[in-house]
Coordinates of N, CA and C and ligand atoms in Angstrom, one line a residue:
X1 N 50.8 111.6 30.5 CA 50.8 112.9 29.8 C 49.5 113.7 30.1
X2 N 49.5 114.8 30.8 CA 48.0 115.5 31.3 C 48.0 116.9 30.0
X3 N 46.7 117.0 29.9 CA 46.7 118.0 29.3 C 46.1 119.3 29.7
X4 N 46.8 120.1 29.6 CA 46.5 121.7 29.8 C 45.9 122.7 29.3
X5 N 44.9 123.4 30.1 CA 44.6 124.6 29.2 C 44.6 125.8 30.6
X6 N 45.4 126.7 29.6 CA 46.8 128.1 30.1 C 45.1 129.1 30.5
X7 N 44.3 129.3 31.5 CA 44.1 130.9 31.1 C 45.0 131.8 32.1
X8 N 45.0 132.9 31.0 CA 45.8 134.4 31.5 C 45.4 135.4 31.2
X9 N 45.6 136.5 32.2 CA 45.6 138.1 31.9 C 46.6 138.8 31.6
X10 N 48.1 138.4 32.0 CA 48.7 139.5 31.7 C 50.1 138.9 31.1
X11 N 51.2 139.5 31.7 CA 52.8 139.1 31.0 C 52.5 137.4 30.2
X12 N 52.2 136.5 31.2 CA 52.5 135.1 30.6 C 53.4 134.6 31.0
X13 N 54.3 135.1 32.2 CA 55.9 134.1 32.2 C 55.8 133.1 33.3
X14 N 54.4 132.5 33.7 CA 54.5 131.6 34.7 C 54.0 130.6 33.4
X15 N 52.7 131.0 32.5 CA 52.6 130.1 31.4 C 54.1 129.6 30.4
X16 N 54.9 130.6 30.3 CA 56.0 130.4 29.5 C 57.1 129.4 30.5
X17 N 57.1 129.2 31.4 CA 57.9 128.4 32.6 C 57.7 127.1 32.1
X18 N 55.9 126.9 32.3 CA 55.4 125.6 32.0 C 55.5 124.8 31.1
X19 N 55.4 126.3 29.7 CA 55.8 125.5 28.3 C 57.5 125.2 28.4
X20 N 58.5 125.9 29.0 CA 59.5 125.5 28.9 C 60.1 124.3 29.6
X21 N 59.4 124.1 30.6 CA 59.7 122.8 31.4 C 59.2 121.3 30.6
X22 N 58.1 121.3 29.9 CA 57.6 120.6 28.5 C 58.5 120.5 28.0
X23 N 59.1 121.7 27.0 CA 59.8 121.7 25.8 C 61.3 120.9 26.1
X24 N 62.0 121.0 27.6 CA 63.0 120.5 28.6 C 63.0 119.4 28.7
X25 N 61.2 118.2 28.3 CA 61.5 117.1 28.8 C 61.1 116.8 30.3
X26 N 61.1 117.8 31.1 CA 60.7 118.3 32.7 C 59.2 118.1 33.3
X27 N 58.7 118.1 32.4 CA 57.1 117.7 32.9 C 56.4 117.7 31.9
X28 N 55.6 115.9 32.1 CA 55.0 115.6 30.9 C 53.7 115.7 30.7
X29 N 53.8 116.7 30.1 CA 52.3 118.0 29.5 C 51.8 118.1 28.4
X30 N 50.8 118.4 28.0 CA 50.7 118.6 26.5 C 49.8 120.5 27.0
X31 N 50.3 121.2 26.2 CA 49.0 122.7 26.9 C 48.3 122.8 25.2
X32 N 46.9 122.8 25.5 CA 45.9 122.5 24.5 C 45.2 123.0 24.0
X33 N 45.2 124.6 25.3 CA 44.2 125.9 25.3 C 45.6 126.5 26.1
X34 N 45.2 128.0 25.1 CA 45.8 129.1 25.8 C 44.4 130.2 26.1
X35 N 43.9 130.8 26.6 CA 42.7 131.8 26.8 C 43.4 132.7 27.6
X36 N 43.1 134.0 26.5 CA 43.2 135.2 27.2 C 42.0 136.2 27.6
X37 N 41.4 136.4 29.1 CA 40.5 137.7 29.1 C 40.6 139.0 28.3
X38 N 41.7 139.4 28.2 CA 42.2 140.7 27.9 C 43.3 140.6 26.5
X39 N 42.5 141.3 25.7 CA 42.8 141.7 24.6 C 44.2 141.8 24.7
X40 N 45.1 143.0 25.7 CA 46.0 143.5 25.4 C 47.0 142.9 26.0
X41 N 46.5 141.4 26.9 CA 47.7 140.5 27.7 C 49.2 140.3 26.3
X42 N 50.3 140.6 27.3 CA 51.5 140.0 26.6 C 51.3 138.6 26.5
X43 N 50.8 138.2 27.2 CA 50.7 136.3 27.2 C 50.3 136.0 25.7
X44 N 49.2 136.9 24.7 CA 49.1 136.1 24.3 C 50.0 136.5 22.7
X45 N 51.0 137.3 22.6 CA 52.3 137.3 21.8 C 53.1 136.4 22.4
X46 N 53.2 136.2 23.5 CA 54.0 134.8 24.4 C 53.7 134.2 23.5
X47 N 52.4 133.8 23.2 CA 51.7 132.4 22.9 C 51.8 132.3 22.0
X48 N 51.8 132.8 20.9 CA 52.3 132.7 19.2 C 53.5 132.2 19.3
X49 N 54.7 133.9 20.0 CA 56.1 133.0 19.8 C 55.9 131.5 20.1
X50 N 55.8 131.3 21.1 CA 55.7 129.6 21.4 C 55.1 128.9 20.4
X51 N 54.2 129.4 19.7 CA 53.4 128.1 19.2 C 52.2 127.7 19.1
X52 N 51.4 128.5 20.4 CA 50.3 128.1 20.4 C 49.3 129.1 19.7
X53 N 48.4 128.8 19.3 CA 47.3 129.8 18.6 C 46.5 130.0 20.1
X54 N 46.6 131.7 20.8 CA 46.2 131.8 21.9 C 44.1 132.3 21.3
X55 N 43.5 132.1 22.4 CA 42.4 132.6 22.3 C 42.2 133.8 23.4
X56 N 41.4 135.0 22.5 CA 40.8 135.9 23.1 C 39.8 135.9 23.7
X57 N 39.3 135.9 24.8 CA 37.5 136.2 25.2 C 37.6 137.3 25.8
X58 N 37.4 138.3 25.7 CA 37.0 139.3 25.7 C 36.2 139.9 27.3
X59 N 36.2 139.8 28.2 CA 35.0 139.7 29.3 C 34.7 141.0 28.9
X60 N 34.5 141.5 28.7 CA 34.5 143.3 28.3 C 33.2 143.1 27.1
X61 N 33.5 142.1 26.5 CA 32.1 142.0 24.6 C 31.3 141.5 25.2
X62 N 31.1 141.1 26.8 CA 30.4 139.8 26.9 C 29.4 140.8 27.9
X63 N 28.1 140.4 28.3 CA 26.8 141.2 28.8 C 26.9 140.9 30.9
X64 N 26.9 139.6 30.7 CA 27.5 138.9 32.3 C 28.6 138.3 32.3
X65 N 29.1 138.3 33.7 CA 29.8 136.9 34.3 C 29.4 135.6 33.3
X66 N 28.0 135.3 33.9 CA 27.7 133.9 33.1 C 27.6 133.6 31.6
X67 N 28.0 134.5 30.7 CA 27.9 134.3 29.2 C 29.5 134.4 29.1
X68 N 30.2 135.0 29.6 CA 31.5 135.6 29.5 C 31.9 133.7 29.7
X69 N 32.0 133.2 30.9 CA 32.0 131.7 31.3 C 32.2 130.9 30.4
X70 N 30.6 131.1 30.0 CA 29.8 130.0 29.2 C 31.0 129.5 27.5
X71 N 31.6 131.3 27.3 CA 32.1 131.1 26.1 C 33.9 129.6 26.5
X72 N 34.1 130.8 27.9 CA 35.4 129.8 28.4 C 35.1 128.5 27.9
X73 N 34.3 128.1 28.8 CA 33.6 126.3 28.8 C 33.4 125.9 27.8
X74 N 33.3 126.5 26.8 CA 32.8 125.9 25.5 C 34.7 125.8 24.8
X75 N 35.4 127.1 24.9 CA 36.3 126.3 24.0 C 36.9 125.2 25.1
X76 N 36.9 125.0 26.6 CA 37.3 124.2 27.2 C 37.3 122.8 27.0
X77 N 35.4 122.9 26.6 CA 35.2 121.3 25.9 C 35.8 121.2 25.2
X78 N 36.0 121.8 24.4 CA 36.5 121.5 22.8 C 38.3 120.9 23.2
X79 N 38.8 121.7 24.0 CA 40.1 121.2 24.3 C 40.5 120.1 25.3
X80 N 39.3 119.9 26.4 CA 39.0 118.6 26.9 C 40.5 118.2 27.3
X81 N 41.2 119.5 28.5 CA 41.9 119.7 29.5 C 41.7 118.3 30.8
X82 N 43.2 118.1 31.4 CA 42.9 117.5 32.5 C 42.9 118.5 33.2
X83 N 43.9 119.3 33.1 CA 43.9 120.9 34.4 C 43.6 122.2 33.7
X84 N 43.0 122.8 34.3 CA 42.9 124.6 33.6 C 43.6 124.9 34.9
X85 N 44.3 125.6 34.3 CA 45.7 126.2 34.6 C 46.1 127.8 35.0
X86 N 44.9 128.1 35.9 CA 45.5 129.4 35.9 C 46.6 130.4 36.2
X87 N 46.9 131.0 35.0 CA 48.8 131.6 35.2 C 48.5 133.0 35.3
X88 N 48.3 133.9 36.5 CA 48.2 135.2 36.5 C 46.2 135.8 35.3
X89 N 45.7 134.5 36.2 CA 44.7 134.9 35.6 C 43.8 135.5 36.3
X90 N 42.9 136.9 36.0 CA 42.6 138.3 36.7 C 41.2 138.1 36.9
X91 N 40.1 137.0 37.3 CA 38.9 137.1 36.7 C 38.3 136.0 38.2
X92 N 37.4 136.1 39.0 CA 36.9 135.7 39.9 C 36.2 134.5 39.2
X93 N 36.2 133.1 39.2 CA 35.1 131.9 38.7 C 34.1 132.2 39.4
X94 N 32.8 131.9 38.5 CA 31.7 131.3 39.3 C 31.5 130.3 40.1
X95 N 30.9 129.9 40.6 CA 30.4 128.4 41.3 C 30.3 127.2 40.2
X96 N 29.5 127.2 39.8 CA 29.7 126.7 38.5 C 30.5 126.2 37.8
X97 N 31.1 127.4 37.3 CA 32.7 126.8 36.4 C 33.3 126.5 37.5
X98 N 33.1 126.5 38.9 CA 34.4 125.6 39.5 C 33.9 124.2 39.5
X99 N 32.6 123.7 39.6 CA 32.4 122.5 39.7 C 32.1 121.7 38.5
X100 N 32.2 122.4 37.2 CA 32.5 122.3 36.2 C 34.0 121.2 36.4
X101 N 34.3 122.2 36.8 CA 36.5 121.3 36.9 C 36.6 121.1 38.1
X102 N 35.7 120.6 39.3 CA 35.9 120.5 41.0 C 37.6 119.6 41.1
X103 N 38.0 120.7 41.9 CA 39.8 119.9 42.0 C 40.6 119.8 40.8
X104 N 40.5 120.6 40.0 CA 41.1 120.5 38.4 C 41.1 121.8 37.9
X105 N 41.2 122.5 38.9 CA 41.6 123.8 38.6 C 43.1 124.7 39.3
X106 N 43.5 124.9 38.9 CA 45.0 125.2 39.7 C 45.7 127.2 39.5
X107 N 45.9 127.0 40.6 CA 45.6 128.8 40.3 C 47.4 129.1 41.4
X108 N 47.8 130.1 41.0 CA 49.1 130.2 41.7 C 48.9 132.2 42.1
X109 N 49.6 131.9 43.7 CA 49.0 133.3 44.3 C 50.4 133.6 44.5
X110 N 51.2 134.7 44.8 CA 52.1 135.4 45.2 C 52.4 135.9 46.7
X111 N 51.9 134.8 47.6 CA 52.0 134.9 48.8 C 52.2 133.6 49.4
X112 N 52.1 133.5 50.7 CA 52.0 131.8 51.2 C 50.3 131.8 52.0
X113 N 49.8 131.6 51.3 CA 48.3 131.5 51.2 C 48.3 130.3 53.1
X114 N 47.4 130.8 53.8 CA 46.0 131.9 53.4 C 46.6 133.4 54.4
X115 N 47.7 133.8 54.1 CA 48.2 135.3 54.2 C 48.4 135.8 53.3
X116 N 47.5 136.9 53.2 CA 47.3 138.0 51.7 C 46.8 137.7 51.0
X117 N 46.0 136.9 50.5 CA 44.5 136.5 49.7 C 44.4 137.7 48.7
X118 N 43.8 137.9 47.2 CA 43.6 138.7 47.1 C 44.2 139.6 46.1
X119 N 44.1 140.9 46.1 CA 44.9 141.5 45.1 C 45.8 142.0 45.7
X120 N 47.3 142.6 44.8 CA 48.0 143.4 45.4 C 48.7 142.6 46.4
X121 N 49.2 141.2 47.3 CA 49.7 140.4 47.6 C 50.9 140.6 48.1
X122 N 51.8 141.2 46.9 CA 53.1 141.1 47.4 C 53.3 143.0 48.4
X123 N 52.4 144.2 47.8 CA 52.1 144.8 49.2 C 51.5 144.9 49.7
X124 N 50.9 143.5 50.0 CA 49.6 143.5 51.4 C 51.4 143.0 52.3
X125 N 51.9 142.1 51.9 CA 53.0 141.3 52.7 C 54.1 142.9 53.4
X126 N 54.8 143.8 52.5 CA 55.3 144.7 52.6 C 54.8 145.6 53.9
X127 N 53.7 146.3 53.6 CA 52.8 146.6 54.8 C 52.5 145.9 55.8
X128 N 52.0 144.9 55.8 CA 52.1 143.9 57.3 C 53.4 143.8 58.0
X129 N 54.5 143.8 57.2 CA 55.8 143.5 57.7 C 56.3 142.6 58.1
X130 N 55.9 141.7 57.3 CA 56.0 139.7 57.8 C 57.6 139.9 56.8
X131 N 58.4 138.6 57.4 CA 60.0 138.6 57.3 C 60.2 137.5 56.3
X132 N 58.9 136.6 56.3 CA 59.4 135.9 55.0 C 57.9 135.7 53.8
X133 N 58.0 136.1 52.8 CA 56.5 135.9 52.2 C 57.0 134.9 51.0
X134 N 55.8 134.3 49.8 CA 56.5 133.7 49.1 C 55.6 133.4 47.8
X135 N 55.1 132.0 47.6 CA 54.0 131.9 46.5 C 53.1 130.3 46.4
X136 N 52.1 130.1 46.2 CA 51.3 129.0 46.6 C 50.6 128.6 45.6
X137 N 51.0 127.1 44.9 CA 50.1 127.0 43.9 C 49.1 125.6 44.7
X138 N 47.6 126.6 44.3 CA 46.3 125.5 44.8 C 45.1 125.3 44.1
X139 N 44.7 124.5 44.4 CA 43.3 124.1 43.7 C 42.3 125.5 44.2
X140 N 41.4 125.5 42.9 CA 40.5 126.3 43.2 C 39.2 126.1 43.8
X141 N 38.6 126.5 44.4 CA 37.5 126.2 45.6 C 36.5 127.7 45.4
X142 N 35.2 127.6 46.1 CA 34.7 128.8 45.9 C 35.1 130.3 47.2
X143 N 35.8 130.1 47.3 CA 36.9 131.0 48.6 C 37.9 131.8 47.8
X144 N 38.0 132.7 48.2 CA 39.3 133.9 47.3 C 40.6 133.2 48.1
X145 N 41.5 132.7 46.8 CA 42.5 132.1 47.0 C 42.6 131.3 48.5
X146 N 41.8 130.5 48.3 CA 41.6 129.5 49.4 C 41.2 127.8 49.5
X147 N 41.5 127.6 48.2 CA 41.7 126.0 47.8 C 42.7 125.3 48.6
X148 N 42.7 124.3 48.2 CA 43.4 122.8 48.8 C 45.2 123.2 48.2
X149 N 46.3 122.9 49.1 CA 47.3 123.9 48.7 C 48.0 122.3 47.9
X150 N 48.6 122.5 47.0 CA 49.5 121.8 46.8 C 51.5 121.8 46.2
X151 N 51.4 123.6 46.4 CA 53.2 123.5 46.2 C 53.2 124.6 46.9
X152 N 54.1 125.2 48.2 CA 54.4 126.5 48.2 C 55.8 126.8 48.3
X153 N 56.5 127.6 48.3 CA 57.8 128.0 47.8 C 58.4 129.7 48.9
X154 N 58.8 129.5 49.8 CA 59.0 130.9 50.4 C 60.1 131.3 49.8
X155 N 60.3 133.0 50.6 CA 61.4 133.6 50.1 C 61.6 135.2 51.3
X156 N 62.6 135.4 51.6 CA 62.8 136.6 52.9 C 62.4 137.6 52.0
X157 N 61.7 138.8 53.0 CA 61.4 139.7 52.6 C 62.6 140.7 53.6
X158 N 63.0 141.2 52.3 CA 64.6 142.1 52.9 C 64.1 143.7 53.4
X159 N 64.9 144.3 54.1 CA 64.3 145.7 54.7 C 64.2 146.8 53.6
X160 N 65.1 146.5 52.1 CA 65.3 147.4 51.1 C 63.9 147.3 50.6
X161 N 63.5 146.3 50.6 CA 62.3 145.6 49.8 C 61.2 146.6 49.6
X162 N 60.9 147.1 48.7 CA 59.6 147.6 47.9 C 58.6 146.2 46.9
X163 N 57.6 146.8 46.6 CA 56.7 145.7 46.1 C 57.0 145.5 44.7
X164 N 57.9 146.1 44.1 CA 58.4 145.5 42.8 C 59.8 144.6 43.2
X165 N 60.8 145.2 43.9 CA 61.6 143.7 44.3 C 61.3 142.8 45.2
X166 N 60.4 142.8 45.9 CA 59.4 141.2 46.3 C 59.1 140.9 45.4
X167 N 58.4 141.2 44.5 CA 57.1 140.8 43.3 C 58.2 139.8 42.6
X168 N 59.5 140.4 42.2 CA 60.3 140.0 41.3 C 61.0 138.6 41.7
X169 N 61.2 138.9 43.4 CA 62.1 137.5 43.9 C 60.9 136.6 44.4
X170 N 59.6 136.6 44.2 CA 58.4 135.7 44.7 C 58.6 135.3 42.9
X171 N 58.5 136.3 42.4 CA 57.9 135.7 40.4 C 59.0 134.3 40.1
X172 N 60.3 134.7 40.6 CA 61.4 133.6 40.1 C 60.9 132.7 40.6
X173 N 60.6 132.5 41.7 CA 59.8 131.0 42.6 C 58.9 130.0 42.3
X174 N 58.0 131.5 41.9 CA 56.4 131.3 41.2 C 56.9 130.1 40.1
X175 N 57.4 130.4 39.0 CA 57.9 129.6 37.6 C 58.5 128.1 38.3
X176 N 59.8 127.7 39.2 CA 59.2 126.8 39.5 C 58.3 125.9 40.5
X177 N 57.7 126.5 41.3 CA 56.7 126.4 41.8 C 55.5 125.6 40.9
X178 N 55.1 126.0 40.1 CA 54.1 125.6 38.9 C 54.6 124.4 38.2
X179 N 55.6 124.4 37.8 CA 56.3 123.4 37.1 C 56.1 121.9 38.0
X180 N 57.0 122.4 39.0 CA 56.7 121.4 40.7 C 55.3 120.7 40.9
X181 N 54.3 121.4 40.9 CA 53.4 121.0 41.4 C 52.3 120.7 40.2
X182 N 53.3 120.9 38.8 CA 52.0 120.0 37.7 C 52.7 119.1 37.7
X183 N 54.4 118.8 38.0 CA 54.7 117.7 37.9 C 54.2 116.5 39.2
X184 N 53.6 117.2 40.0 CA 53.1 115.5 41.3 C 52.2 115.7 40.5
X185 N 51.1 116.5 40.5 CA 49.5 116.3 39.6 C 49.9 115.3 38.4
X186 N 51.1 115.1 37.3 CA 50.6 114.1 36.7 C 51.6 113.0 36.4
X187 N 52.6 113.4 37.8 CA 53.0 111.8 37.8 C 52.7 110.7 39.1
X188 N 51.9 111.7 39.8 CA 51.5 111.0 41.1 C 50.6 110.5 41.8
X189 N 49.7 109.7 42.0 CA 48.6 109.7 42.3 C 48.0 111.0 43.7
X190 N 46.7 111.3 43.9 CA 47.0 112.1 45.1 C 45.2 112.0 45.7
X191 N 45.6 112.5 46.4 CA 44.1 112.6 47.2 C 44.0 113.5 48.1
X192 N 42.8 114.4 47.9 CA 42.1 115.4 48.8 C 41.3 115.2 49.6
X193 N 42.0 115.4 50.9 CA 41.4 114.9 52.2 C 41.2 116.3 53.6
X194 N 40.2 117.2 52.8 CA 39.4 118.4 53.9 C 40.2 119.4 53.2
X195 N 41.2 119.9 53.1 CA 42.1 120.8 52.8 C 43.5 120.6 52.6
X196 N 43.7 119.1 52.9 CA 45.1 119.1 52.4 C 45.4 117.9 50.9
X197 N 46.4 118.6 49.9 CA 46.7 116.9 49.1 C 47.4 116.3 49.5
X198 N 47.2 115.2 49.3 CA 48.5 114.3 50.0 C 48.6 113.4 48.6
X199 N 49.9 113.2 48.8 CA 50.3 112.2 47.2 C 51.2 111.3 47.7
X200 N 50.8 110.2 47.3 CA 51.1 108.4 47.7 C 52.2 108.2 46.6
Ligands
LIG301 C1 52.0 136.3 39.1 O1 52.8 137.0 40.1 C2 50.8 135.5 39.8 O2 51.2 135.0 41.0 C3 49.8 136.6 40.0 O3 49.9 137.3 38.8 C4 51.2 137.3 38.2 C5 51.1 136.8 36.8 O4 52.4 136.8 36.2 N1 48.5 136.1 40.2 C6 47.7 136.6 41.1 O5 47.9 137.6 41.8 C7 46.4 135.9 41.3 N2 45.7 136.4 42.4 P1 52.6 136.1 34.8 O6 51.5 136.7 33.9 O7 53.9 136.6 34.3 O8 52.5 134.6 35.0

């Protein structure tokens, strides 16, 4: 049983995937922290309906980057996470808080990483004109979306295609994607070897 702590910025439905794959019996989780940057994320009305008492931190109340952190890490200890779990979370880590959690940080991008890094993802893919794009869940590293990969999931990018119906046929993916790849993390053993996991 690993335990999780959710942070998020916005809707919440890759966090709500996770809790539902849990609630299914589907992967054996416990989520221990929910943390929201943003006051006004739906994630964290997600997170009541569900159950959890979500927390706000504010990066906006806070003076730096590093106090903003500092507050994360503290309810982190307290919830004493095997994974932080990033689900659509909007906020660049320091150095620090990655080696805070080195390899235990899991972050999911909307592309097939390392193409389109970044923001805006599913129309960086639209505009390039690539025929199939998709979504990548990896460990976090101090590189913009450029960790160690461990689940990716493609999907055709059709000629009708605008960046809200990509966004929409990569999101369906995205959910199990995440589920996928906390379930090797905690029923598998694995090892990171330069840039790739491999699980025995
Ligand atoms: C997802 O599409 C996720 O891949 C993306 O934000 C969305 C969050 O949706 N993350 C990034 O772009 C990170 N660079 P959700 O709040 O419904 O899970």
């Amino acid at each position: 049983m690993i335990r999780l702590a959710i942070l998020l910025s916005g809707r919440g439905s890759n966090f709500a995937a996770i809790h539902d794959a849990i609630s299914a019996g589907k992967l054996e989780a416990e989520i221990v922290a929910v943390i929201s940057n943003r006051p006004d994320a739906g994630g964290i009305a997600r997170s009541l309906e569900l159950g959890y008492a979500a927390h706000v931190v504010d990066h906006k109340a806070f003076a730096n980057r590093a106090a903003h952190e500092a507050e994360v890490l503290r309810l982190l200890r307290d919830a004493n996470p095997d994974f932080v779990v990033l689900a659509g979370y909007m906020r660049l880590l320091s150095a620090s808080f990655i080696e805070a959690y080195r390899n235990r940080i899991t972050n999911i991008h909307p592309s097939l990483l390392p193409s389109f890094p970044g923001v805006d993802a599913q129309a960086q893919a639209i505009a390039h004109g690539v025929k199939v794009s998709g979504c990548t869940v990896h460990f976090v590293d101090e590189g913009l979306d450029a960790g160690p990969i461990i689940v990716q999931r493609a999907v055709p990018v059709l000629d009708g295609d605008d960046e809200s119906s990509l966004s929409a046929r990569i999101l369906e993916q995205e959910h199990g994607a995440y589920v996928e790849a906390l379930q090797k993390l905690s029923g598998r053993r694995y090892t990171i070897d330069g840039r790739r996991v491999l699980f025995s």
